[in-house]
Coordinates of C-alpha atoms in Angstrom, one line a residue:
M134 CA 100.5 135.5 24.2
K135 CA 104.0 134.4 24.6
N136 CA 105.0 137.9 25.4
K137 CA 102.3 138.1 28.1
Y138 CA 103.7 135.0 29.8
V139 CA 107.2 136.3 29.7
L140 CA 106.0 139.7 31.0
M141 CA 104.0 138.0 33.8
S142 CA 106.8 135.7 34.7
G143 CA 109.2 138.6 34.8
L144 CA 106.8 140.6 37.1
L145 CA 106.2 137.6 39.3
G146 CA 109.9 137.1 39.6
I147 CA 110.5 140.7 40.5
V148 CA 107.7 140.5 43.2
L149 CA 109.2 137.4 44.7
V150 CA 112.7 138.8 44.7
G151 CA 111.3 141.9 46.3
L152 CA 109.5 140.0 49.0
V153 CA 112.5 137.8 49.8
G154 CA 114.8 140.7 49.7
G155 CA 112.4 142.7 51.8
K156 CA 112.3 140.0 54.5
Q157 CA 116.0 140.0 54.7
A158 CA 116.2 143.7 55.1
L159 CA 113.5 143.6 57.8
A160 CA 114.8 140.6 59.8
D161 CA 115.9 141.2 63.4
D162 CA 119.5 140.2 62.9
T163 CA 121.9 140.1 65.9
L164 CA 125.3 141.2 64.7
N165 CA 127.1 141.3 68.0
G166 CA 126.9 139.9 71.5
N167 CA 128.5 139.7 74.9
T168 CA 129.7 136.8 77.1
A169 CA 130.6 137.4 80.7
I170 CA 133.4 135.2 81.9
S171 CA 134.6 134.9 85.5
A172 CA 137.3 133.0 87.4
E173 CA 138.4 133.0 90.9
V174 CA 141.9 132.4 92.2
T175 CA 141.8 130.8 95.6
A176 CA 144.4 129.8 98.2
G177 CA 146.1 126.6 97.3
D178 CA 148.0 124.0 99.1
V179 CA 151.0 124.5 101.4
T180 CA 153.1 121.3 101.6
L181 CA 156.4 120.2 103.2
D182 CA 158.5 117.4 101.6
V183 CA 161.7 116.3 103.4
D184 CA 164.4 113.8 102.5
K185 CA 163.0 110.4 103.8
N186 CA 166.3 108.8 104.7
I187 CA 169.7 110.0 105.7
D188 CA 172.5 107.4 106.3
F189 CA 175.4 108.7 108.4
G190 CA 177.4 105.5 107.6
K191 CA 179.5 103.4 110.0
K192 CA 182.0 104.4 112.7
A193 CA 183.9 102.2 115.1
L194 CA 182.9 102.0 118.8
A195 CA 184.5 104.7 120.9
D196 CA 183.8 106.9 123.9
I197 CA 182.4 109.5 121.5
V198 CA 181.2 108.4 118.1
D199 CA 180.9 111.5 115.9
F200 CA 179.2 110.7 112.6
G201 CA 179.7 114.3 111.3
S202 CA 177.1 116.2 109.4
Q203 CA 174.9 115.8 106.3
D204 CA 172.4 118.0 104.6
I205 CA 168.7 117.2 104.8
G206 CA 166.8 118.7 101.8
Y207 CA 163.3 120.0 102.1
T208 CA 160.8 121.7 99.8
V209 CA 158.0 123.9 100.9
T210 CA 155.5 124.2 98.1
D211 CA 153.4 127.3 98.8
Y212 CA 150.3 128.3 96.8
S213 CA 148.6 130.1 99.8
G214 CA 148.9 133.6 98.2
T215 CA 151.2 134.9 101.0
T216 CA 154.9 135.2 100.7
D217 CA 155.7 136.3 104.3
G218 CA 157.7 133.2 105.2
Y219 CA 157.1 130.1 107.2
S220 CA 158.7 128.1 110.0
I221 CA 159.7 124.4 110.2
S222 CA 159.9 122.8 113.6
A223 CA 161.4 119.4 114.3
K224 CA 161.6 116.9 117.2
L225 CA 162.8 113.4 117.8
T226 CA 160.2 110.8 118.3
D227 CA 162.2 108.8 120.8
K228 CA 164.5 109.6 123.7
D229 CA 168.1 108.3 123.8
E230 CA 170.5 109.9 126.3
T231 CA 173.5 108.8 124.3
R232 CA 172.5 110.5 121.1
T233 CA 172.9 114.1 120.0
V234 CA 171.2 115.3 116.9
K235 CA 171.6 118.9 115.7
L236 CA 169.7 120.6 112.9
G237 CA 171.5 123.8 112.1
D238 CA 172.3 125.3 115.5
T239 CA 169.4 123.6 117.3
V240 CA 169.9 120.5 119.4
L241 CA 166.8 118.3 119.0
S242 CA 164.9 116.6 121.8
T243 CA 161.4 115.1 122.1
D244 CA 160.0 118.7 122.3
A245 CA 159.5 120.5 119.0
A246 CA 161.9 123.4 118.2
V247 CA 162.1 125.8 115.3
V248 CA 165.0 124.8 113.0
V249 CA 164.2 126.8 109.9
K250 CA 162.5 130.3 109.8
P251 CA 162.8 132.3 106.5
T252 CA 161.0 135.6 106.7
S253 CA 159.9 135.5 103.1
N254 CA 159.2 132.9 100.4
K255 CA 158.1 132.7 96.8
V256 CA 154.9 131.3 95.4
G257 CA 155.6 127.7 94.3
E258 CA 158.5 125.5 95.3
N259 CA 161.0 126.7 97.9
K260 CA 163.9 124.2 98.0
D261 CA 166.6 124.4 100.6
K262 CA 168.5 122.2 103.1
V263 CA 169.4 122.2 106.7
K264 CA 172.6 120.7 108.1
A265 CA 172.1 117.7 110.4
A266 CA 174.8 116.5 112.8
L267 CA 174.8 113.2 114.7
S268 CA 177.0 111.9 117.5
Y269 CA 176.7 109.3 120.3
E270 CA 178.5 109.5 123.6
G271 CA 178.8 106.6 126.1
V272 CA 177.6 103.9 123.7
T273 CA 178.6 100.4 125.0
S274 CA 177.0 98.1 122.4
V275 CA 177.7 97.6 118.7
K276 CA 174.4 97.9 116.8
K277 CA 172.6 100.0 114.2
F278 CA 170.9 103.0 115.7
T279 CA 167.8 104.4 114.0
S280 CA 166.1 107.7 114.9
T281 CA 163.1 109.5 113.5
I282 CA 162.7 113.2 113.1
E283 CA 159.2 114.6 113.0
W284 CA 158.8 117.8 111.0
T285 CA 156.0 120.4 111.3
L286 CA 155.5 123.3 108.9
T287 CA 153.8 126.4 110.1
K288 CA 152.7 129.0 107.6
G289 CA 151.3 132.4 108.5
R290 CA 152.1 135.7 110.2
T291 CA 152.7 136.1 113.9
E292 CA 149.5 138.1 114.3
Q293 CA 147.5 135.4 112.6
I294 CA 148.9 132.8 115.0
G295 CA 148.1 135.0 118.0
E296 CA 144.5 135.4 117.1

């Protein structure tokens, strides 16, 4: 009888292993798959950052007080996706008949004038500088003069502006 139990136990074990093994073989396993990924690059910011303060120093009163020139640094950060240049215009926010301010070759007034116009630029930071010259003629009082330059950055092609 002992042999019958051993034989039945062995047969039952084989049947169970067969059933379990059979289920594994018949299972609907997924062995691979796909994931769709997407991303979109969009136009980013275009910004202008200019030196906030320029001090031309002190000069004695004279018929013509020429303060010389200094560089004004600027950075155009451009993530627009186009590298076809930009223009920077500047104007004085107040009128003073005794003052002459030049940026590059352009004499500033209260009307905006283009002072920087590169025809190409790179994506990211574009650092440069423009030479500023300051002089006063016909000044009759001793005081500290302060002026403000207002800057405007224009990005785009001529045909875009014309549309």
